[in-house]
Short mmCIF file of C-alpha atoms in Angstrom, two decimals:
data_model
loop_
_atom_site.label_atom_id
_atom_site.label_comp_id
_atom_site.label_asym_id
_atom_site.label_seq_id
_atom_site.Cartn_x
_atom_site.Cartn_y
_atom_site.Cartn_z
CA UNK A 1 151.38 83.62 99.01
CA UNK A 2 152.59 79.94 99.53
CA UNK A 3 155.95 79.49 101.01
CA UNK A 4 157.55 75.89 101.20
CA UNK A 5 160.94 75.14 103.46
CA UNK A 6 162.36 72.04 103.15
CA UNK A 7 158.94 69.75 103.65
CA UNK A 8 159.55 66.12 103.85
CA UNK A 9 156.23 63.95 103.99
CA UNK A 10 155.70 60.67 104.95
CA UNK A 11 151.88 58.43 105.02
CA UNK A 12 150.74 56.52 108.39
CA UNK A 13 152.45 52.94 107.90
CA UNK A 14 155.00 53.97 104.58
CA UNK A 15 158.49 53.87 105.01
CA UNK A 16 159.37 55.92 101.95
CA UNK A 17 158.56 59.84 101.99
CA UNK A 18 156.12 60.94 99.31
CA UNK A 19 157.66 64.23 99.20
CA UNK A 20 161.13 65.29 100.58
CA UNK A 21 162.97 68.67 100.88
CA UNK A 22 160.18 70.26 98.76
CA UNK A 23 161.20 74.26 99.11
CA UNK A 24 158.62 76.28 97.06
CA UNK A 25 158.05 79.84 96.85
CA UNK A 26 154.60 81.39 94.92
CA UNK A 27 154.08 84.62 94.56
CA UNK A 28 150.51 86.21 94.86
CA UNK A 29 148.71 86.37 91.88
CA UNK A 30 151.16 83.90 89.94
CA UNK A 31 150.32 80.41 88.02
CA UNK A 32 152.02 77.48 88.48
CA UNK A 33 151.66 73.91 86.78
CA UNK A 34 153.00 70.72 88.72
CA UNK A 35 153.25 67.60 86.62
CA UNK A 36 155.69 64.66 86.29
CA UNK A 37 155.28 61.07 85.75
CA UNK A 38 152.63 59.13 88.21
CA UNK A 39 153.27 58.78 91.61
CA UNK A 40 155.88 61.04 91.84
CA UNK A 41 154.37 63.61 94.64
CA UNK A 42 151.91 65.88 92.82
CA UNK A 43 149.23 65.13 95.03
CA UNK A 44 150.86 65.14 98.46
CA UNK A 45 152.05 68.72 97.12
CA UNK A 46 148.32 69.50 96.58
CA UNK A 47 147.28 68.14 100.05
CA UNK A 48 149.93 70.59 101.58
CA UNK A 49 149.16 73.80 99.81
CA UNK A 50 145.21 72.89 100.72
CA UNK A 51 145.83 71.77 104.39
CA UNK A 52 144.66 68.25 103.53
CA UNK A 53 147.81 67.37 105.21
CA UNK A 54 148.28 67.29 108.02
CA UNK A 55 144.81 67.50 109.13
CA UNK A 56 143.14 64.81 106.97
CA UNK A 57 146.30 62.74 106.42
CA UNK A 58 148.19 62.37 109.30
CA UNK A 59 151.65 61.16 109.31
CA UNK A 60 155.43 62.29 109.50
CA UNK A 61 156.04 66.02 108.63
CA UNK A 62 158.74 68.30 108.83
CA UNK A 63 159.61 71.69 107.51
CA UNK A 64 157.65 74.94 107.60
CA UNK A 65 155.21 75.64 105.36
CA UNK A 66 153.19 79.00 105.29
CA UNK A 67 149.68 79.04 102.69
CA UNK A 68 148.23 82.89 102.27
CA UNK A 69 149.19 83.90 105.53
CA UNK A 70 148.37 80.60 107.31
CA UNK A 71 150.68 77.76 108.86
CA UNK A 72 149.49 74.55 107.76
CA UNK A 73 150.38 72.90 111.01
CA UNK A 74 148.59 75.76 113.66
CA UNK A 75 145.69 76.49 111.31
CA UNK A 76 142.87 74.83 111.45
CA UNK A 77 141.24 73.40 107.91
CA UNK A 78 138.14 75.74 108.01
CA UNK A 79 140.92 79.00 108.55
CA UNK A 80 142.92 77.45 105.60
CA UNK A 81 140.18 76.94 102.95
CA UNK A 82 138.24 80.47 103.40
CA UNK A 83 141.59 81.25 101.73
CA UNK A 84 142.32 78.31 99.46
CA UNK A 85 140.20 76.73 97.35
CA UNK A 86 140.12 73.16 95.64
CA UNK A 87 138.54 72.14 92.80
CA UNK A 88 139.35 68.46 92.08
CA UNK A 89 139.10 65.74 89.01
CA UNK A 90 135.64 65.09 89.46
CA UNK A 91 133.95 68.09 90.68
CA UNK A 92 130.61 65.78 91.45
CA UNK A 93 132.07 64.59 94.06
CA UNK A 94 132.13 67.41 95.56
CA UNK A 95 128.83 68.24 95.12
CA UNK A 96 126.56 68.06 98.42
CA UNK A 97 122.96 69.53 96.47
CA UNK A 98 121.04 68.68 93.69
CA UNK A 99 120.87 70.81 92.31
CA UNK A 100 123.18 73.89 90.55
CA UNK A 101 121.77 77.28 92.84
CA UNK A 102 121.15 74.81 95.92
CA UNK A 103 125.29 73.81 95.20
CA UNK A 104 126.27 77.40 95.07
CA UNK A 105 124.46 78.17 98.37
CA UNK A 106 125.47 75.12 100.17
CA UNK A 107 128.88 76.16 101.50
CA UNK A 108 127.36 79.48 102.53
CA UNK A 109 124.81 78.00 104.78
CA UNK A 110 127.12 75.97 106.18
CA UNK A 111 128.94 78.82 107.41
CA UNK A 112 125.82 80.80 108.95
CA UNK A 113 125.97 83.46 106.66
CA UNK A 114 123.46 86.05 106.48
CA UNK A 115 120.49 84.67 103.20
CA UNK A 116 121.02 88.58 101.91
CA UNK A 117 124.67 87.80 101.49
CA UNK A 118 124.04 84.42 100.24
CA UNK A 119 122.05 85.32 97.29
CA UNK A 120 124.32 88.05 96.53
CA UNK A 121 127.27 85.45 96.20
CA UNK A 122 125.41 83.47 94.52
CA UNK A 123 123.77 85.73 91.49
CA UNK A 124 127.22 86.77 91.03
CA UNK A 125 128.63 83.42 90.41
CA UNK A 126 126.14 82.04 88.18
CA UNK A 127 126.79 85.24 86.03
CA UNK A 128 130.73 85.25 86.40
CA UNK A 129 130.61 81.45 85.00
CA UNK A 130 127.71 81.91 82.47
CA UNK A 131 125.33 79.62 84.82
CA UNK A 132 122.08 81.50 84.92
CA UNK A 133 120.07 79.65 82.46
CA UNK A 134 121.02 76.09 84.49
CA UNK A 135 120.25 77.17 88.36
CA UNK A 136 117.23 74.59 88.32
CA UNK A 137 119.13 71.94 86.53
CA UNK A 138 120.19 68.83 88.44
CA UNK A 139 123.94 68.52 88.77
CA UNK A 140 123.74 65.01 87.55
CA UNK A 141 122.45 66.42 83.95
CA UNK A 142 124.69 68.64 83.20
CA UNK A 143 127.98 67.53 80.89
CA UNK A 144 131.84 67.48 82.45
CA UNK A 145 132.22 71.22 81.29
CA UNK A 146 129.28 72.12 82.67
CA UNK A 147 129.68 70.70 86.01
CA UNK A 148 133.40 72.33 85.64
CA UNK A 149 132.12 75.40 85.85
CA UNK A 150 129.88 74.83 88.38
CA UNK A 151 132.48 73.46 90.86
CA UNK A 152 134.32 76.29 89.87
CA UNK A 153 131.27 78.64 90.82
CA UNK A 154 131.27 77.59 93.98
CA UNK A 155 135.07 77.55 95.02
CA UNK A 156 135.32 81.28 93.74
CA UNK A 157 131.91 82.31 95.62
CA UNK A 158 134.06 82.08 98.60
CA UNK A 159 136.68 84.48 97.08
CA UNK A 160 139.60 82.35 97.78
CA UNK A 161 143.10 84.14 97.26
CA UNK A 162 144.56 80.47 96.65
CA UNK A 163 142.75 78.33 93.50
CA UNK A 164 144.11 74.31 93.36
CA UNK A 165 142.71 72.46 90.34
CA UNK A 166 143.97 68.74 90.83
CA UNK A 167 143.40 66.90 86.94
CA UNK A 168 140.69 69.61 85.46
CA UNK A 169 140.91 68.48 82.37
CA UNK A 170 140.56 64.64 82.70
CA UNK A 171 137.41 64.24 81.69
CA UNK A 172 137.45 67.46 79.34
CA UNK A 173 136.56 67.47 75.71
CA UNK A 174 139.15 70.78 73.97
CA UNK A 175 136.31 72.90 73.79
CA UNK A 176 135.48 72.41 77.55
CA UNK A 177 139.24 72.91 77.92
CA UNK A 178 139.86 75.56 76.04
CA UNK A 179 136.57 77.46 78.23
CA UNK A 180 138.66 76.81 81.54
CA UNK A 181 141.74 78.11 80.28
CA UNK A 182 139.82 81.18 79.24
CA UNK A 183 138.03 81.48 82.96
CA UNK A 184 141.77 80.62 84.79
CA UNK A 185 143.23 83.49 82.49
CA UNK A 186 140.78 86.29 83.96
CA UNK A 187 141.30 85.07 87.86
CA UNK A 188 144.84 85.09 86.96
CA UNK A 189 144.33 88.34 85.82
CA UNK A 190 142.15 89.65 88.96
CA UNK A 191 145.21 88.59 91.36
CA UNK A 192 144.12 84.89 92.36
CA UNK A 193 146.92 82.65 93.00
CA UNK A 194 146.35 79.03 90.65
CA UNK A 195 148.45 75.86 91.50
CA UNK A 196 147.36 73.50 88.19
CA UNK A 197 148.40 69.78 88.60
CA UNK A 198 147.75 68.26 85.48
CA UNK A 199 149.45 65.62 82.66
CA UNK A 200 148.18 67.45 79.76
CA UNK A 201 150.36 70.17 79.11
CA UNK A 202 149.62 71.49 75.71
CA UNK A 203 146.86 73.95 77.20
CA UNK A 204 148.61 75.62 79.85
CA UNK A 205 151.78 76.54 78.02
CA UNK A 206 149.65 80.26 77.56
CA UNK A 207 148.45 80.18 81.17
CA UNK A 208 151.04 79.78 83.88
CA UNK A 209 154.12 81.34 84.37
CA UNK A 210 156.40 78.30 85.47
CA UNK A 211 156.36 74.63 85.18
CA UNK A 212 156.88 72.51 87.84
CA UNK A 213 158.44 68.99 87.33
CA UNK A 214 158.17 66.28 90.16
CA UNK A 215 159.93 63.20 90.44
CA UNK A 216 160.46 60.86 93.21
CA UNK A 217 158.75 63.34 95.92
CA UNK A 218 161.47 66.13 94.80
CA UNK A 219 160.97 68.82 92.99
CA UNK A 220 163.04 68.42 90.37
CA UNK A 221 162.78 71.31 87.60
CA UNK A 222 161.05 74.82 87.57
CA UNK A 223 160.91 76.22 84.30
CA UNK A 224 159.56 77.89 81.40
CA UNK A 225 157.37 75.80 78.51
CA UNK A 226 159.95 75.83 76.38
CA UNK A 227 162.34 75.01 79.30
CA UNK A 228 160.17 71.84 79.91
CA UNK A 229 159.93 70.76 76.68
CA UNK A 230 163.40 70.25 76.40
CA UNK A 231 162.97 67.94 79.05
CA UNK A 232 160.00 65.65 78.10
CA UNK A 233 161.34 62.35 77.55
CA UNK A 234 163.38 62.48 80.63
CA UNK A 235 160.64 63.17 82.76
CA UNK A 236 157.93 61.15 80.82
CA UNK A 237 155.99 64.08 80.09
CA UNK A 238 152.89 64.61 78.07
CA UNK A 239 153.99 66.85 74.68
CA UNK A 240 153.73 70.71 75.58
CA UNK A 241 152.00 71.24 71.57
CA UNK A 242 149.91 69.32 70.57
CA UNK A 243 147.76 69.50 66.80
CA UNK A 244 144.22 68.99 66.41
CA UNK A 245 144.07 66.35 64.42
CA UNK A 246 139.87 66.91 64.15
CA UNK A 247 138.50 66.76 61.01
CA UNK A 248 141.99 65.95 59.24
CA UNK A 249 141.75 62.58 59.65
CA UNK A 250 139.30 60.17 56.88
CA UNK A 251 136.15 59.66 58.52
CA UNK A 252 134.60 55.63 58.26
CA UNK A 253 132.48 55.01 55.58
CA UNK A 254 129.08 54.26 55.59
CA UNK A 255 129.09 51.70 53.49
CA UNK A 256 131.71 48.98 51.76
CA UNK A 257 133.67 45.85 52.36
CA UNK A 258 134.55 46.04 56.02
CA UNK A 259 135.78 44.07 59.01
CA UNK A 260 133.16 45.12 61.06
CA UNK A 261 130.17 46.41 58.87
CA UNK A 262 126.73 47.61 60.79
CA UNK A 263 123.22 48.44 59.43
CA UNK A 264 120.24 50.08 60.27
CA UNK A 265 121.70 50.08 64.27
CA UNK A 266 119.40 51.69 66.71
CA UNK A 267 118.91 51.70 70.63
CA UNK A 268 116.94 53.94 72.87
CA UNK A 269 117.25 53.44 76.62
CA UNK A 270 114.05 52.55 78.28
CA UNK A 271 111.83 55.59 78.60
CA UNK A 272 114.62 58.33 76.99
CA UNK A 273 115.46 59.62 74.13
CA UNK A 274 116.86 57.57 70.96
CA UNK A 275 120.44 57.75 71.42
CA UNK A 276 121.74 55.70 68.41
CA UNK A 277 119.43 55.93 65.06
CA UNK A 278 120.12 54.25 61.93
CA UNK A 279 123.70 54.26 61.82
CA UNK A 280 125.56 52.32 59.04
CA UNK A 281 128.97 51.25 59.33
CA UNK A 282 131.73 49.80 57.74
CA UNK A 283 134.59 49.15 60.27
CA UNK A 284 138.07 48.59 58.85
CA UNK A 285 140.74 46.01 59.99
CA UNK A 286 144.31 47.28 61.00
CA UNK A 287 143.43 50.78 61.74
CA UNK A 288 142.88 53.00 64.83
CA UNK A 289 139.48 55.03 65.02
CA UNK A 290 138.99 57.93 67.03
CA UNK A 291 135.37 58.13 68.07
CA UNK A 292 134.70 61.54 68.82
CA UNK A 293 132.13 63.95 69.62
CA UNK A 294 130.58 66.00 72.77
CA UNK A 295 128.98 64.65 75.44
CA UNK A 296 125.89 62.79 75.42
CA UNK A 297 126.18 62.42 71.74
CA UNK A 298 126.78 57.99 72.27
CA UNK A 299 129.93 57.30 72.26
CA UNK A 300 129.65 54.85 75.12
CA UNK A 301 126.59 53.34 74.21
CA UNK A 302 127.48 52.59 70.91
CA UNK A 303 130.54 50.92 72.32
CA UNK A 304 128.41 48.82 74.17
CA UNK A 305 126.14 47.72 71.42
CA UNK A 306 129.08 46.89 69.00
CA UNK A 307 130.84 44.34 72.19
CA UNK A 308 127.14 42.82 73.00
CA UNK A 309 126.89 44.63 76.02
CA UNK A 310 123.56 45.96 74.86
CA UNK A 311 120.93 44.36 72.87
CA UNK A 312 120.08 47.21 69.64
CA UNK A 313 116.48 47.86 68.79
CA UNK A 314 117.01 47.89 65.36
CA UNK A 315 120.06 46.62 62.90
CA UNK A 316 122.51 43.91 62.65
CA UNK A 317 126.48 44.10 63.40
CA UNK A 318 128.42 41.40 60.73
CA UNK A 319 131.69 40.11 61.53
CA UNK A 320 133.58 38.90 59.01
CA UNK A 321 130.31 38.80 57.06
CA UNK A 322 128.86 36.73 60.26
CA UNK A 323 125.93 38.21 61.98
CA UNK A 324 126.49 38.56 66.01
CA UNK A 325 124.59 39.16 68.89
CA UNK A 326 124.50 39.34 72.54
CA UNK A 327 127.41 36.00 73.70
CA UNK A 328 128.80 35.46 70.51
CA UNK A 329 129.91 39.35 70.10
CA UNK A 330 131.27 39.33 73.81
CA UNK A 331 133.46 35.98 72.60
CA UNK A 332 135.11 38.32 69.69
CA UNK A 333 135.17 42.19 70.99
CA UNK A 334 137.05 43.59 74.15
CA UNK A 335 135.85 46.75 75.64
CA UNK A 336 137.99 49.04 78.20
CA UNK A 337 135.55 51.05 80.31
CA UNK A 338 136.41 54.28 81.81
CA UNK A 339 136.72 53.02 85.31
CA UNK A 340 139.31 49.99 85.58
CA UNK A 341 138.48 49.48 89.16
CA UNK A 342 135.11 47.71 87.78
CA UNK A 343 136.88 45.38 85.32
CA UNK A 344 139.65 43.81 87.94
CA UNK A 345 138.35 40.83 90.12
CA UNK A 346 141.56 38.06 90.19
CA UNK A 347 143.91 37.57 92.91
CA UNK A 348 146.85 38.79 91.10
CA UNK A 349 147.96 40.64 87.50
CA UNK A 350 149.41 37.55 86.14
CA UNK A 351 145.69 35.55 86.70
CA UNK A 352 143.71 39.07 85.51
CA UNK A 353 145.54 38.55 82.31
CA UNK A 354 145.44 34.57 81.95
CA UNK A 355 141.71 34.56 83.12
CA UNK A 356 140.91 37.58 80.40
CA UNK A 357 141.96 34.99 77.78
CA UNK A 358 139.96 32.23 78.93
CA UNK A 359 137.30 33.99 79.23
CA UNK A 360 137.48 34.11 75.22
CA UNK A 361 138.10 30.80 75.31
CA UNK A 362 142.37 32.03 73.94
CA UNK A 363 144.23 29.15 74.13
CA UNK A 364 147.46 30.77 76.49
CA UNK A 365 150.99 29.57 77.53
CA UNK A 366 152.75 31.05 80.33
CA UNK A 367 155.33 32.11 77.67
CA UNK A 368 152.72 34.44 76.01
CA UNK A 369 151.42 35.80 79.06
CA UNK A 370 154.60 36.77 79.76
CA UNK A 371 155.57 38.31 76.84
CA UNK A 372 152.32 40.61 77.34
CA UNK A 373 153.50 41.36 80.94
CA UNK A 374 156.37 42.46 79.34
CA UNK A 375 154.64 44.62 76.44
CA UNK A 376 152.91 46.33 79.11
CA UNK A 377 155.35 46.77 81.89
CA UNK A 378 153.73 44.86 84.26
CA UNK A 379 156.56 42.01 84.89
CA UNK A 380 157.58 43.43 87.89
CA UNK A 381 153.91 43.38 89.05
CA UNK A 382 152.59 40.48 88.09
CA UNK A 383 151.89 39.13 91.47
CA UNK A 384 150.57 42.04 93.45
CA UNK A 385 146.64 42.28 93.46
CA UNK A 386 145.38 44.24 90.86
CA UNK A 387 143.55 46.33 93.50
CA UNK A 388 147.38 47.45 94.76
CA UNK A 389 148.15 49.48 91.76
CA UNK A 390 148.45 52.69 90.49
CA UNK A 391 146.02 54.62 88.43
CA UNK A 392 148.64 54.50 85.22
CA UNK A 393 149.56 50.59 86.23
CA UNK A 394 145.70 49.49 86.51
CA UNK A 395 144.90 51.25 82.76
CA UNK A 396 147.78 49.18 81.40
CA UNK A 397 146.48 45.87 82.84
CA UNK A 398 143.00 46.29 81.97
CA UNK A 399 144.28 47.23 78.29
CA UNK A 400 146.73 43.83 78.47
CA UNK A 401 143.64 42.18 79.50
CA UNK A 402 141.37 43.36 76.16
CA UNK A 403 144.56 42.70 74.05
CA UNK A 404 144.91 39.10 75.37
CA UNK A 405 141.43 37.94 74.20
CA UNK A 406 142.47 38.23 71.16
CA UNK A 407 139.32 40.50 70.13
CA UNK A 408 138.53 41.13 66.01
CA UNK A 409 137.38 44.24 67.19
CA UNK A 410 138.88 46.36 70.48
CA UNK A 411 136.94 49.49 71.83
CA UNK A 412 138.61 51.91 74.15
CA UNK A 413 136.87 54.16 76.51
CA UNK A 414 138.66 57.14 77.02
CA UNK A 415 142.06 55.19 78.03
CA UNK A 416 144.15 57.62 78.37
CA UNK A 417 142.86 59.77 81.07
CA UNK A 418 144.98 60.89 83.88
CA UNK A 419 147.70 59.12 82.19
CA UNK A 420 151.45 60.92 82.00
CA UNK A 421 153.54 60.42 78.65
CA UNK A 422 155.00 57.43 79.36
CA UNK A 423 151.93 55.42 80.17
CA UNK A 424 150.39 56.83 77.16
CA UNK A 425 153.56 56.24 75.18
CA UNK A 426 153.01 52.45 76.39
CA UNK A 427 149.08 52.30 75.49
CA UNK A 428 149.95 53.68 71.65
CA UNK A 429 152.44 51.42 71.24
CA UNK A 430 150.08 48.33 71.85
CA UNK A 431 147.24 49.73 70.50
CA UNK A 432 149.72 49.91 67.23
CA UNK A 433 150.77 46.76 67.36
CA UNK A 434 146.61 45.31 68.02
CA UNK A 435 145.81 47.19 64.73
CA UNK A 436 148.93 45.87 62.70
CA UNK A 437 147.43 42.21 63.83
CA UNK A 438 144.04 42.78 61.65
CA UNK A 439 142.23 43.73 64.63
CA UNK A 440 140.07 47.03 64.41
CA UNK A 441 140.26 49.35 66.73
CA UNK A 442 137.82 51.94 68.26
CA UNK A 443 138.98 54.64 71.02
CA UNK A 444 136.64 56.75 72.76
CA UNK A 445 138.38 59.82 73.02
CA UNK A 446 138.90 63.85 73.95
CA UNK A 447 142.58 63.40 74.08
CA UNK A 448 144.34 65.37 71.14
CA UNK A 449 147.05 63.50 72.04
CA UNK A 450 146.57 60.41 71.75
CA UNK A 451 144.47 61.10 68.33
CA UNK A 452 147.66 62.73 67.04
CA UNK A 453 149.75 59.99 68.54
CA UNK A 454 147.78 57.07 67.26
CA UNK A 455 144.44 57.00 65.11
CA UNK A 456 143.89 56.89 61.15
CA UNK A 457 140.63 57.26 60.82
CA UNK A 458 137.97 59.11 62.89
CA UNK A 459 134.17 58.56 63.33
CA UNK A 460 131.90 61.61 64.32
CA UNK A 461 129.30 61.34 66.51
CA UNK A 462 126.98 64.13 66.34
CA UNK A 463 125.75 66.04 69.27
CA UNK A 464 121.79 65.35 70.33
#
């Protein structure tokens, strides 16, 4: 089914290949994972197997390649994806209607396909991925696992014998994960092909019949779980078994001597629902909470309210048995949003860093800033623009810049996603060493991982 000789790959205006000598062989109706640390070719694979390259990203290619029956190189991209299908990270960005039946149709149309046909393909996705009950809802409304399924609706409507899923459980809660797994297992099952590039690792160990380790554009292990396993820490892998730390872990009281300590809190955006009602508090210093819950249920927002990014309705938030508001809770929190490309504006990482602090008016000294360039791994990266790094390098800066203002109380916004093991390896390290400085911290998560890895206590948001 896909067939790889000896590819080497190289991007317009690199000098170094981003893969080289890949050889490859899948069978049809197998299930592969490809993982390794960031940057190390998973995605260049991807763009190979889905004919992305060459006829998106041009460049230098050699080898022979042959994807369910097609060459890569004499096929066009329409003849290559009516046999493979992609679903990526974000499926809403792939999303061309607003809503879910108008998504499921859209690809159709655009092929000319007779409306009989259409609706036929269409009926028997919503009912292969349990969607019947949201065809009128906007794709913007629905939660990550919804629009999952959705994106996967519409890439098996066109019965590819080829599935890619680049990163599907990024922005995942286990439940959501656990669903795809469950959907993957019966197309496995029905003779579809899946490629799954992913960090996490823990759910797939029951799904796919190989690992596949990249590192430096080579492919550089194929193996079993088990096989893999045994290999982690070389590779800077994410853990292959993982335990659900949910509901082990003490939950925050309501009440007590805290570090943080918040009453009556309440905030409704303007014309919705009340998302936050009531809530009492009483924050601890030196640990790690794990704010959990599904989607929707204010996780986010109540970040926001607690770092003076929002003004509450209701309630007070005590510091130290100070009341703060608005400028004077910006001056002692640090938030980490989910996307780090919105909290990077200096020249350089070095100036990110040093203008972080001053911005919390942290007295600095280059001999500090280095030594968090250095807790980080950034040293060798501390003048390109911010703008120039990875996805793994940015999360570690913006972190290093919440760290460096010094905050009484740190809130994390689901940092960890898309990271491999060794960038989340870095993040719990810090986030250890915050919390061992009296400093509370609060991370937004779904990542069993890094709950296992790293928080004490856990705070459960209820669903709406």
């Amino acid at each position: 089914m896909i067939t790889l000789d000896d590819i080497t790959y190289i991007y317009p205006f690199q000098s170094q290949a981003a893969l080289t000598g890949v050889r490859l062989h899948v069978a049809r109706g197998e299930a592969i994972a490809v993982t390794g640390a960031s940057g190390c070719g998973k995605s260049s694979l991807v763009r190979v197997i889905n004919g992305l390259i060459p006829h998106h990203y041009q460049g230098e290619w050699d080898g022979q390649a042959r994807i369910a029956g097609y060459s890569p190189r004499e096929a066009s991209l329409a003849e290559i994806s009516s046999r493979v299908g992609t679903l990526f990270q974000d499926p809403e960005q792939q999303f061309f209607a607003l809503h879910v039946e108008d998504e499921l149709a859209f690809a159709h149309e655009q092929r000319g396909e007779d409306p009989a046909v259409i609706e036929a393909r269409v009926r028997w996705a919503m009912g292969r991925f349990q969607l019947t009950g949201l065809a009128d809802a906007s794709v913007y409304d629905l939660s990550d696992g919804q629009k999952q399924r959705v994106g996967l609706a519409e890439v098996m409507s066109r019965a590819p014998s080829v599935l890619v899923l680049d990163e599907p459980t990024a922005n995942l809660d286990p439940e959501a994960t656990r669903e795809l797994a469950d959907h993957l297992a019966e197309l496995r099952e029905e003779g579809v092909t899946l490629v799954i590039v992913d960090h996490r690792l823990y759910w797939l160990t029951d799904l796919v019949d190989r690992i596949l380790v990249m590192e430096g554009g080579c492919l550089a292990m194929s193996g079993s779980a088990s096989e893999v396993a045994r290999e982690r820490l070389r590779f800077g892998l994410r853990r292959l078994e993982v335990v659900d730390q949910r509901g082990a872990l003490p939950e925050v009281p309501a009440s007590g001597e805290g570090h943080l300590r918040v009453s009556g809190l309440a905030f409704a955006y303007r014309n919705g629902p009340t998302v936050i009602k009531g809530m009492d508090l009483c924050l601890p210093s030196g640990e790690i909470v794990g704010v959990l819950g599904p989607n929707g249920a204010g996780k986010t927002t109540l970040a926001r309210l607690l770092t003076g990014l929002l003004r509450p309705d209701a309630g007070e938030i005590r510091v130290r048995g100070r009341v703060l508001s608005g400028c004077a809770l910006m001056h002692r929190t640090s938030v980490v949003l989910q996307n780090t490309d919105h909290q990077l504006h200096m020249r350089t990482v070095e100036e990110e860093i040093t203008s972080a602090a001053q911005g919390a008016r942290v007295q600095t000294d280059p001999a500090w800033i280095a030594g968090l360039l250095h807790e980080y791994g950034l040293t060798a990266l501390r003048h390109r623009h911010p703008q120039s790094l990875s996805g793994g390098e940015k999360q570690r800066l913006v972190v290093a810049c919440g760290h460096a203002r010094k905050p009484e109380l740190f809130v994390l916004d689901e940092p960890t996603s898309g990271l491999d093991g060794a960038n989340l390896a870095i993040i719990v390290q810090n986030l250890q060493r915050i919390a061992d400085s009296g400093t509370c911290v609060m991370v937004i998560t779904h990542d069993l991982e890094l709950i296992e890895c790293a928080c004490t206590r856990q705070l459960t948001l209820p669903g709406c």
